[in-house]
XYZ file of C-alpha atoms in Angstrom:
683
model
C -28.408 -4.663 -24.072
C -26.334 -6.874 -26.957
C -22.912 -6.398 -28.434
C -23.043 -6.071 -31.941
C -20.319 -6.340 -34.728
C -19.595 -3.577 -36.473
C -16.332 -4.505 -38.508
C -12.306 -4.595 -38.084
C -10.365 -1.341 -38.195
C -6.900 -2.053 -40.064
C -4.828 0.563 -41.337
C -3.337 -2.244 -44.016
C 0.632 -2.114 -42.943
C 1.537 -5.715 -40.778
C 3.519 -3.931 -38.550
C 0.562 -1.392 -37.414
C -1.681 -4.212 -37.593
C -0.469 -7.779 -36.351
C 0.462 -7.984 -32.560
C -1.644 -4.417 -31.329
C -0.291 -5.346 -26.952
C -1.951 -1.953 -26.100
C -4.089 1.079 -26.739
C -5.199 4.178 -25.025
C -7.923 6.596 -25.508
C -7.635 10.529 -25.418
C -9.837 13.100 -25.741
C -9.163 16.600 -27.551
C -11.749 19.207 -28.336
C -14.514 16.859 -27.598
C -13.427 14.672 -29.968
C -12.165 11.017 -29.274
C -8.947 9.858 -30.573
C -7.997 5.711 -30.084
C -4.169 4.916 -30.106
C -2.820 1.373 -30.864
C 0.724 0.294 -30.461
C 2.443 -2.919 -31.437
C 5.654 -3.594 -30.664
C 9.074 -3.703 -32.483
C 9.311 -2.854 -35.401
C 5.741 -1.514 -35.368
C 3.961 2.104 -34.628
C 1.541 3.997 -33.371
C -2.218 4.717 -35.140
C -4.730 6.670 -34.621
C -8.043 6.486 -34.847
C -10.902 9.115 -34.572
C -13.955 7.484 -32.665
C -17.303 9.038 -34.638
C -20.824 8.197 -33.680
C -22.385 5.526 -36.555
C -19.457 4.878 -38.568
C -16.521 3.028 -39.087
C -13.487 4.872 -37.081
C -11.251 7.140 -39.576
C -7.631 6.868 -39.793
C -6.087 10.518 -37.950
C -2.844 9.205 -37.795
C 0.325 7.201 -38.368
C 3.657 6.775 -36.486
C 6.372 4.183 -37.241
C 8.852 3.890 -34.368
C 12.250 5.817 -35.402
C 15.949 5.384 -34.332
C 17.039 3.054 -31.578
C 13.659 2.865 -29.943
C 12.188 0.605 -33.000
C 13.347 -2.984 -31.688
C 13.323 -2.351 -28.151
C 9.440 -1.264 -27.350
C 8.113 -3.177 -24.704
C 4.014 -4.084 -24.994
C 2.999 -1.292 -22.793
C 1.573 2.158 -23.380
C 0.664 5.121 -21.078
C -0.731 8.535 -21.386
C 0.715 11.452 -19.278
C 0.837 15.434 -19.308
C 4.551 16.081 -18.606
C 4.740 20.263 -18.730
C 1.121 21.205 -20.273
C 2.286 18.687 -22.996
C 0.398 15.225 -23.660
C 2.410 12.425 -24.263
C 1.847 8.648 -24.759
C 4.779 7.209 -22.205
C 6.157 3.958 -23.964
C 7.766 0.445 -22.722
C 11.607 0.668 -23.739
C 13.995 -1.595 -23.038
C 17.220 -0.087 -22.494
C 16.508 3.490 -21.771
C 17.644 5.379 -18.942
C 14.763 7.846 -18.956
C 10.877 7.875 -19.786
C 9.704 7.397 -23.450
C 7.096 8.494 -25.026
C 5.244 11.135 -28.311
C 4.193 13.855 -27.530
C 0.103 14.248 -29.231
C -0.634 17.462 -30.664
C -4.400 18.413 -30.096
C -5.945 17.432 -33.607
C -5.018 13.615 -31.835
C -1.915 13.578 -34.380
C 1.863 12.151 -32.957
C 3.898 14.495 -32.779
C 7.329 14.702 -31.500
C 10.047 12.065 -29.776
C 10.740 12.819 -26.234
C 12.397 11.862 -23.785
C 13.435 12.522 -19.899
C 16.310 12.736 -17.403
C 17.424 9.944 -16.635
C 15.360 7.499 -14.192
C 16.166 5.795 -10.826
C 14.889 2.301 -12.186
C 15.729 3.196 -16.479
C 12.798 4.053 -18.946
C 11.881 0.002 -19.399
C 8.754 0.705 -17.685
C 6.017 -1.472 -17.198
C 2.747 0.894 -16.021
C 2.856 3.776 -14.362
C -0.075 6.518 -13.326
C -0.080 9.487 -12.563
C -1.576 11.743 -9.435
C -1.269 14.941 -7.864
C -0.408 15.981 -4.494
C 0.134 18.694 -2.530
C 3.527 19.850 -3.920
C 2.704 19.123 -7.415
C 1.810 15.924 -9.738
C 3.668 12.802 -9.237
C 4.704 9.606 -11.625
C 4.753 6.257 -10.102
C 6.524 4.075 -12.304
C 6.535 0.265 -12.076
C 10.540 -0.714 -13.269
C 11.024 -3.695 -14.663
C 14.773 -4.581 -13.914
C 14.784 -3.317 -10.123
C 11.965 -4.865 -9.008
C 10.987 -1.433 -7.855
C 7.866 1.359 -7.997
C 9.350 4.527 -7.928
C 7.645 7.711 -7.626
C 8.773 10.881 -9.186
C 7.580 14.625 -8.588
C 7.168 16.383 -11.763
C 8.742 19.554 -12.304
C 7.155 22.897 -14.081
C 9.469 21.993 -17.462
C 8.757 18.347 -17.178
C 11.251 16.820 -16.011
C 11.251 14.315 -12.924
C 12.679 14.782 -9.671
C 12.584 11.091 -7.342
C 10.919 11.012 -4.119
C 10.639 7.610 -3.011
C 10.683 4.282 -4.069
C 8.925 0.786 -2.874
C 9.828 -2.908 -3.972
C 7.025 -4.392 -5.694
C 6.376 -5.010 -9.916
C 3.170 -4.062 -11.818
C 2.445 -5.003 -15.577
C -1.097 -3.264 -14.598
C -2.069 0.006 -12.659
C -4.614 2.386 -11.504
C -5.752 5.316 -9.262
C -8.293 6.139 -7.942
C -9.195 9.959 -5.707
C -11.059 10.039 -2.646
C -11.090 14.129 -2.247
C -7.708 15.055 -2.238
C -6.383 11.736 -1.223
C -5.140 9.289 -3.990
C -5.069 4.821 -3.735
C -3.227 3.207 -6.006
C -4.131 -0.393 -7.330
C -1.609 -2.656 -9.022
C -1.129 -6.455 -10.145
C 0.970 -8.380 -11.804
C 0.961 -11.693 -13.304
C 4.504 -12.678 -13.638
C 4.394 -12.596 -9.602
C 1.149 -13.187 -9.288
C 0.198 -10.272 -6.876
C -2.331 -6.941 -6.109
C -1.083 -4.158 -4.393
C -3.028 -1.525 -2.984
C -1.214 1.741 -1.521
C -1.953 4.437 -0.342
C -0.201 8.366 -1.402
C 1.561 10.369 1.155
C -0.465 13.913 0.351
C 2.999 16.064 0.634
C 5.282 13.730 -0.718
C 3.570 11.046 -3.573
C 5.315 8.455 -1.781
C 3.412 5.035 -1.289
C 2.890 2.666 1.663
C 1.362 -0.960 0.749
C -1.842 -1.407 2.645
C -2.262 -5.151 4.155
C -5.384 -6.796 1.712
C -4.237 -10.223 2.255
C -7.413 -11.545 4.234
C -9.792 -9.850 1.263
C -7.685 -11.266 -1.318
C -6.663 -15.089 -0.105
C -10.533 -15.178 -0.014
C -11.181 -15.136 -3.675
C -8.654 -16.867 -5.337
C -7.433 -15.117 -8.560
C -4.531 -16.640 -10.359
C -2.386 -14.823 -12.951
C -3.726 -11.496 -12.578
C -3.809 -9.588 -15.766
C -5.469 -6.706 -15.153
C -6.898 -4.050 -13.059
C -9.422 -1.492 -13.471
C -11.349 0.910 -11.099
C -14.355 3.046 -11.150
C -16.342 5.672 -8.672
C -20.283 5.046 -8.606
C -23.156 4.396 -6.490
C -21.205 6.901 -4.432
C -18.488 4.309 -3.949
C -15.595 3.338 -5.175
C -14.183 -0.101 -6.811
C -11.684 -2.020 -7.763
C -12.028 -5.175 -11.015
C -9.333 -7.474 -11.280
C -8.985 -10.479 -14.163
C -7.263 -12.685 -13.392
C -6.163 -15.516 -16.636
C -5.264 -18.379 -14.812
C -8.401 -18.566 -11.878
C -10.398 -17.495 -15.284
C -12.062 -14.735 -12.888
C -13.082 -11.007 -12.869
C -12.975 -10.048 -8.634
C -15.314 -7.125 -8.192
C -14.057 -5.034 -4.407
C -15.632 -1.827 -2.727
C -12.267 0.674 -2.130
C -12.035 2.718 0.747
C -9.490 5.879 1.388
C -7.545 4.205 3.943
C -6.925 1.029 0.888
C -9.249 -1.634 2.559
C -10.770 -4.013 0.135
C -14.192 -5.430 0.772
C -14.804 -7.887 -2.253
C -18.285 -8.148 -3.301
C -18.601 -10.500 -6.422
C -16.388 -13.202 -7.755
C -17.528 -14.575 -11.367
C -15.802 -17.301 -12.972
C -16.104 -18.231 -16.668
C -18.286 -21.307 -18.526
C -19.825 -22.544 -21.469
C -22.366 -18.811 -21.741
C -19.122 -16.238 -21.291
C -15.939 -15.449 -23.308
C -13.260 -14.471 -20.898
C -11.279 -17.900 -20.177
C -7.180 -17.182 -19.457
C -8.713 -13.128 -19.425
C -6.412 -10.800 -20.861
C -7.714 -7.459 -20.362
C -11.125 -5.670 -19.084
C -12.546 -2.305 -19.927
C -14.966 -0.630 -17.546
C -16.739 2.509 -18.143
C -19.474 4.350 -16.444
C -21.840 5.873 -18.644
C -24.916 8.776 -16.974
C -24.812 6.321 -13.900
C -24.751 2.816 -15.534
C -21.433 1.255 -15.603
C -20.604 -1.722 -17.601
C -17.228 -4.011 -17.893
C -15.831 -6.198 -21.288
C -13.737 -8.506 -21.098
C -11.600 -10.740 -22.846
C -9.236 -13.586 -23.384
C -8.298 -16.868 -24.978
C -12.046 -17.809 -25.396
C -12.198 -15.738 -28.715
C -14.700 -13.825 -28.135
C -15.473 -10.573 -25.495
C -18.248 -10.453 -22.826
C -20.484 -7.533 -21.489
C -21.944 -7.267 -18.228
C -23.047 -4.641 -16.052
C -23.008 -3.697 -12.159
C -25.563 -3.449 -9.530
C -25.898 -0.818 -6.809
C -24.672 -3.347 -4.433
C -21.742 -4.329 -6.194
C -22.756 -7.531 -8.487
C -22.095 -8.250 -11.720
C -25.164 -9.260 -13.661
C -24.582 -10.360 -17.306
C -26.033 -9.082 -20.850
C -24.044 -11.050 -23.785
C -21.393 -12.557 -24.888
C -19.845 -11.871 -28.345
C -18.281 -15.045 -29.766
C -15.237 -14.967 -32.738
C -16.143 -15.269 -36.192
C -14.913 -15.791 -40.059
C -15.273 -11.667 -40.120
C -14.114 -10.662 -36.457
C -10.529 -10.718 -35.366
C -11.026 -11.900 -31.607
C -9.033 -15.204 -31.598
C -7.218 -15.425 -27.838
C -8.372 -11.741 -27.114
C -5.242 -9.148 -26.198
C -6.884 -5.900 -25.554
C -10.262 -4.913 -24.594
C -11.378 -0.954 -24.142
C -14.489 1.388 -24.254
C -15.215 4.135 -25.119
C -18.719 6.255 -24.905
C -19.321 8.161 -28.220
C -22.780 9.494 -28.439
C -24.957 7.028 -27.529
C -22.916 3.743 -27.607
C -20.091 2.539 -26.411
C -17.652 1.655 -29.048
C -15.136 -1.639 -28.327
C -12.517 -2.322 -29.654
C -10.448 -5.758 -29.373
C -7.053 -7.228 -30.198
C -6.125 -10.611 -30.837
C -2.756 -12.541 -30.878
C -3.409 -13.491 -33.829
C -5.766 -11.920 -36.017
C -4.913 -8.069 -37.312
C -6.529 -5.008 -36.874
C -8.945 -3.984 -33.903
C -12.672 -5.430 -34.139
C -15.392 -3.075 -33.591
C -17.834 -3.928 -31.407
C -20.881 -0.919 -29.788
C -23.536 -1.621 -27.533
C -26.744 0.827 -27.854
C -27.050 3.272 -25.131
C -29.827 5.687 -26.976
C -32.139 3.822 -24.912
C -30.276 4.215 -21.323
C -32.608 5.316 -18.734
C -32.177 5.627 -14.929
C -30.282 4.136 -11.627
C -32.501 4.230 -8.688
C -32.175 2.198 -5.499
C -35.304 2.796 -2.920
C -38.117 1.010 -0.703
C -41.927 2.237 -1.121
C -42.737 2.896 -4.734
C -40.264 2.975 -7.344
C -41.755 3.547 -10.933
C -39.080 3.556 -13.978
C -39.136 5.075 -17.496
C -40.108 3.927 -20.723
C -36.175 3.473 -21.206
C -34.105 0.728 -20.210
C -33.698 1.383 -16.050
C -32.043 -0.655 -13.224
C -34.395 -0.251 -10.171
C -32.902 -1.421 -6.979
C -35.088 -3.094 -4.332
C -34.169 -1.152 -0.774
C -34.280 -2.687 2.862
C -37.812 -2.130 3.753
C -40.995 -3.892 0.972
C -40.655 -2.567 -2.752
C -42.919 -1.950 -5.561
C -41.092 -2.158 -8.346
C -42.313 -1.112 -11.983
C -40.006 -0.807 -14.916
C -42.111 0.428 -17.543
C -41.209 0.401 -21.215
C -38.006 -1.003 -22.236
C -35.307 -3.705 -21.490
C -34.972 -2.755 -17.460
C -33.112 -5.196 -14.421
C -34.819 -5.300 -11.779
C -32.867 -6.246 -8.438
C -34.647 -7.517 -5.337
C -34.210 -5.705 -1.844
C -33.848 -6.853 1.505
C -37.702 -6.291 2.211
C -41.007 -8.327 0.282
C -40.606 -6.935 -3.214
C -43.057 -6.805 -6.134
C -41.401 -6.383 -9.811
C -43.376 -5.583 -12.490
C -40.937 -5.307 -16.060
C -43.752 -4.229 -18.150
C -43.100 -4.410 -21.479
C -39.271 -5.252 -22.954
C -36.858 -7.806 -22.029
C -36.436 -6.963 -18.855
C -33.616 -9.101 -15.968
C -35.170 -9.820 -12.946
C -32.080 -10.442 -10.073
C -33.014 -12.188 -6.904
C -31.023 -11.621 -3.704
C -29.780 -14.489 -0.962
C -31.509 -14.021 2.379
C -34.291 -11.285 0.915
C -37.905 -11.311 1.648
C -40.515 -12.777 -0.822
C -40.437 -11.708 -4.407
C -43.617 -11.589 -6.382
C -43.020 -11.084 -10.137
C -46.543 -9.833 -11.733
C -45.648 -10.487 -15.775
C -43.172 -12.646 -16.798
C -42.799 -13.117 -20.186
C -40.890 -16.844 -20.822
C -38.692 -16.642 -23.648
C -38.549 -12.616 -23.341
C -37.864 -12.420 -19.520
C -34.820 -13.126 -17.700
C -34.313 -14.805 -14.093
C -31.014 -14.036 -12.517
C -30.717 -15.830 -9.241
C -27.009 -15.515 -9.309
C -26.544 -14.152 -5.642
C -26.913 -17.392 -4.195
C -24.373 -19.676 -3.062
C -23.543 -22.370 -4.803
C -26.443 -22.352 -7.079
C -25.512 -23.792 -10.175
C -28.462 -25.295 -12.171
C -32.122 -25.054 -11.753
C -32.387 -28.862 -10.781
C -31.478 -27.336 -7.287
C -34.582 -25.528 -6.883
C -37.399 -26.509 -5.758
C -39.922 -25.577 -8.754
C -43.582 -25.810 -8.418
C -46.079 -24.812 -11.208
C -49.226 -22.933 -10.066
C -51.798 -22.122 -12.155
C -50.930 -19.061 -12.894
C -47.190 -19.069 -13.245
C -44.977 -21.133 -10.839
C -43.233 -20.924 -7.198
C -39.389 -21.453 -6.935
C -38.127 -22.194 -3.555
C -34.331 -21.921 -2.553
C -32.930 -22.127 0.738
C -34.804 -19.560 2.601
C -36.095 -17.787 -0.195
C -39.296 -17.529 -2.262
C -39.700 -16.196 -5.494
C -43.451 -16.320 -7.333
C -43.744 -16.031 -10.777
C -46.985 -14.844 -12.981
C -47.117 -15.686 -16.331
C -47.897 -12.472 -18.133
C -49.635 -14.731 -20.785
C -51.641 -16.791 -18.008
C -51.407 -20.017 -17.145
C -49.129 -22.113 -15.811
C -44.937 -21.673 -16.337
C -42.763 -24.507 -16.644
C -39.033 -25.011 -15.377
C -37.798 -25.279 -19.274
C -39.998 -21.220 -20.219
C -38.277 -20.316 -16.977
C -35.361 -21.540 -17.281
C -34.859 -22.747 -20.671
C -31.885 -25.433 -21.014
C -29.782 -24.029 -17.832
C -28.458 -20.736 -15.941
C -27.246 -18.402 -18.709
C -23.741 -16.133 -17.939
C -21.333 -16.940 -15.711
C -20.657 -18.839 -12.383
C -20.641 -16.605 -9.336
C -18.785 -17.837 -6.119
C -19.373 -16.562 -2.839
C -17.300 -13.923 -1.573
C -18.698 -13.984 2.311
C -18.069 -17.729 3.399
C -19.984 -16.522 6.803
C -23.206 -17.041 4.251
C -22.327 -21.479 3.674
C -23.595 -21.918 6.984
C -22.505 -19.354 9.411
C -19.018 -18.298 11.439
C -15.977 -21.271 12.130
C -16.523 -21.563 15.716
C -12.524 -20.558 16.039
C -13.289 -17.793 14.436
C -12.549 -15.158 17.381
C -12.559 -13.806 21.168
C -15.621 -13.087 22.541
C -16.318 -10.729 25.981
C -18.328 -12.139 28.982
C -21.192 -10.196 30.313
C -22.567 -6.457 29.606
C -21.510 -4.941 26.993
C -22.382 -1.489 25.400
C -22.601 -1.704 21.294
C -22.182 1.802 19.234
C -22.164 1.106 15.581
C -19.229 4.153 15.116
C -16.429 2.296 17.389
C -14.648 -0.157 17.752
C -16.776 -2.992 19.611
C -14.593 -5.799 20.992
C -17.364 -8.636 21.722
C -18.444 -8.167 18.239
C -15.108 -8.816 16.721
C -15.165 -11.100 13.232
C -18.798 -11.496 14.812
C -22.292 -11.927 12.250
C -24.529 -8.778 12.644
C -28.457 -8.956 11.941
C -31.165 -6.147 11.935
C -34.676 -7.810 11.462
C -36.416 -4.133 10.061
C -39.626 -3.416 10.791
C -41.363 -3.738 7.526
C -38.576 -4.831 5.761
C -36.163 -7.981 5.662
C -32.726 -8.915 7.585
C -29.556 -6.889 7.104
C -26.973 -8.650 7.507
C -23.032 -7.789 7.526
C -19.816 -9.360 9.054
C -17.426 -6.755 11.891
C -14.733 -6.519 11.325
C -11.520 -7.530 13.972
C -12.313 -4.618 16.288
C -15.984 -5.743 16.138
C -16.686 -2.789 13.639
C -19.598 -2.697 11.456
C -21.388 -0.958 8.990
C -25.303 -1.902 8.292
C -25.338 0.973 5.319
C -28.721 1.660 6.218
C -29.791 5.391 4.511
C -30.158 8.903 5.765
C -33.582 8.562 8.859
C -35.172 6.489 11.704
C -35.159 2.638 11.194
C -36.376 0.138 14.231
C -35.520 -3.328 14.031
C -34.122 -6.323 16.052
C -30.660 -6.244 16.316
C -29.170 -9.055 17.010
C -25.630 -11.158 16.796
C -24.266 -14.436 15.613
C -20.810 -15.404 16.868
C -18.957 -18.679 17.093
C -16.606 -19.876 19.816
C -12.752 -19.452 19.838
C -11.565 -22.860 20.913
C -8.216 -21.061 21.434
C -9.563 -19.013 24.200
C -9.560 -22.641 26.545
C -12.922 -20.614 27.952
C -14.449 -24.275 28.320
C -12.716 -26.883 30.103
C -13.481 -30.088 32.061
C -14.682 -27.811 35.380
C -17.583 -25.919 33.474
C -18.637 -29.434 32.859
C -18.053 -30.530 35.899
C -20.616 -26.952 37.123
C -23.468 -28.632 34.657
C -23.859 -32.025 35.629
C -23.868 -30.206 39.701
C -26.950 -28.349 37.903
C -28.488 -31.321 36.296
C -28.799 -33.255 39.071
C -30.381 -30.257 41.424
C -27.392 -29.272 42.527
C -25.733 -25.957 43.279
C -22.200 -25.256 41.078
C -19.353 -25.530 43.412
C -19.788 -21.389 44.334
C -23.561 -21.511 45.338
C -26.980 -20.603 43.233
C -26.708 -20.557 39.933
C -28.372 -17.243 38.150
C -30.044 -17.490 35.202
C -27.453 -16.686 33.169
C -25.812 -19.755 34.438
C -28.344 -22.247 33.465
C -28.398 -20.372 29.954
C -24.998 -20.989 29.595
C -25.321 -24.362 31.216
C -28.311 -25.278 28.617
C -25.812 -25.782 25.279
C -28.192 -28.106 23.229
C -30.818 -25.869 23.711
C -33.157 -27.936 24.113
C -34.706 -25.559 26.825
C -33.714 -27.632 30.166
C -30.236 -28.318 32.054
C -29.363 -31.998 31.523
C -26.495 -34.252 32.252
C -26.228 -34.536 27.419
C -25.298 -30.719 28.414
C -22.124 -32.177 30.241
C -21.262 -34.671 28.488
C -21.572 -31.862 25.422
C -19.735 -29.552 26.979
C -17.084 -32.305 28.154
C -15.997 -33.039 24.820
C -15.548 -29.566 23.574
C -12.949 -29.154 26.438
C -10.971 -31.974 25.642
C -11.328 -31.017 21.407
C -13.507 -33.439 20.675
C -16.306 -33.024 17.878
C -19.948 -32.734 19.777
C -23.549 -32.140 17.832
C -24.054 -29.112 20.446
C -21.083 -26.997 19.440
C -20.873 -23.716 21.527
C -21.597 -20.491 20.778
C -22.123 -16.425 22.358
C -25.495 -15.362 22.419
C -26.679 -11.930 22.660
C -29.277 -10.841 25.303
C -31.186 -7.186 25.852
C -29.569 -5.785 28.998
C -33.659 -5.539 30.673
C -34.277 -8.840 29.782
C -36.701 -10.428 32.101
C -34.629 -13.449 32.982
C -36.507 -13.980 36.434
C -38.958 -17.412 35.247
C -35.809 -19.178 34.131
C -35.398 -22.726 35.736
C -32.826 -25.758 35.479
C -36.117 -27.040 33.480
C -37.161 -24.030 31.970
C -34.225 -22.420 30.198
C -36.262 -20.290 27.671
C -35.280 -16.903 26.632
C -34.965 -14.055 22.905
C -31.672 -13.260 21.859
C -31.495 -9.807 20.366
C -32.606 -6.363 21.172
C -35.432 -3.992 19.801
C -32.882 -0.607 18.514
C -33.721 2.427 16.598
C -30.855 3.304 14.230
C -30.919 7.072 13.001
C -28.935 7.446 10.249
C -26.571 4.440 10.432
C -26.142 5.182 13.941
C -26.896 2.024 16.459
C -26.397 2.030 19.934
C -27.417 -0.729 22.388
C -26.925 -2.847 25.356
C -26.958 -6.004 26.114
C -25.640 -9.499 27.798
C -23.732 -12.026 26.178
C -23.494 -15.016 27.416
C -20.891 -17.975 26.108
C -22.768 -21.634 26.010
C -21.223 -23.744 27.698
C -18.333 -21.562 30.105
C -20.526 -21.822 33.494
C -18.409 -18.084 35.956
C -19.491 -16.855 38.940
C -21.291 -13.525 38.883
């Protein structure tokens, strides 16, 4: 999918065309209207959006009276007493100020509500409903408070609560009858998530510092939300970090990062100022722009990753110098994108043709697309993806994946940690291989690339990709990747993918444990959970601080081997010099101080995991106990509680970790034995 320049729309009035600081979309009677607002001395322009032709100017409204020189940068749509209004940020106002909107999209009369506790200088607002009616949450610039107001039947407002916080961008997303508010503020470099009291509409902040701190978002200039693929998603634009961050959001207000991309030479969102996210027929699109004189188009996968589609750079005919605002409308079979500039007048219109938009389907087995532009996502078991005619996006699953793009310009998206992938018809110069998911992969030079008689073999970390050329014969690295990878840089959002857990991650639980994926599991706190599926790939997730995990399996019954990878917390001081002494005694043929060593003792003693208990194990344990570095770091091992350990001796420490399980409707239960290597305890 490509961005197509259509033109620059303008009124011819400098006051209405220059310095457009915000835009909004509203539908009336099936027609879509675009509202653009300018600053002091300016006004509002209304454009009617129609498929296939330039927007039609519907109305203009110059600011009147005392507000003319007090207008700020934001404009938000609300409904009060059945009347649609465009609310403005007015510096010295005491109440909420806005213009009514008529059913034909035109601008009506200027309205002011009662006095507000924070005044009418509103940096951002959202509207939602609770048990008692409608609520407005307003971020007041002057007070540093976000206040909530109940909307009365006559359109007046009654304050219901207030919380410390600043925001220049706010969105709300609904989970059934519950609401969650997402806010960001560039000035204070903050991002906040608030749950909503279902009775009063009041806000309570949720601590997401761990999730947000690992992303490194600097100067968040915009947030957006979207519901797609059965999940709720939050997107954050970072101006100083030149980044777009994508996170899953649940009803409790907790965030899970899924992707974090940085601007590159191939994209146009450096100094990112604004973005727009839209869902169309099951597909999600994101458009972003800022100080890079252009805009960039992405789509989103069901797994929450951004796939780069296209960028459009400013020209002499466009108005994309230092993009200020971006907004996207779905009109007929088009995405209509409008961007304003900090230097150029008017709104630059770009379109994306959606007439061939196909299906989005995820699963395993055989998945066949249509003759349109499909997105097919491989599943947890071995999968065959067949795109058919169209510009398709085929995404590798956890299991072995065979992909056939068919005719059209296809994008083949690889997944880190997936089983082997075969692409049966790669068209050099037409198709694209997207390897964004591999951690710290920046150039094709990092890959092991081998030309073969029928295409090429690509290897990186533990993943192999076999390309079979549609034209026959070998493929060169230049034919596959051109001058290098296109699109943005993707930064890992789970540092566990970079080499395992920090040994100081958390304490553990020694001995026999029962694991239930529906409850808290203290022994699994902060551990990496793996499930190697029969006939499929390996699923990996991180348990939270309470040991709660979700492998997100589809409904049904799945068999596999369940295992846990967990580091040792040095803060627990469970390993000490006495452990080293016990291992030294075992290594010279003596018993531990309490008597015969159990099989579990011998497993714990073999910290080097070389199959024998010797003096080097004792030395490594002593080094751990005094805080020295050692090549044999302690870790937890998880064994089947019914494992036969009778054959273990000091010279034959042989065992297998993990346990065979059957998952039913995403529920996993298992009985296991946990052993901390280096910790020798009497049973």
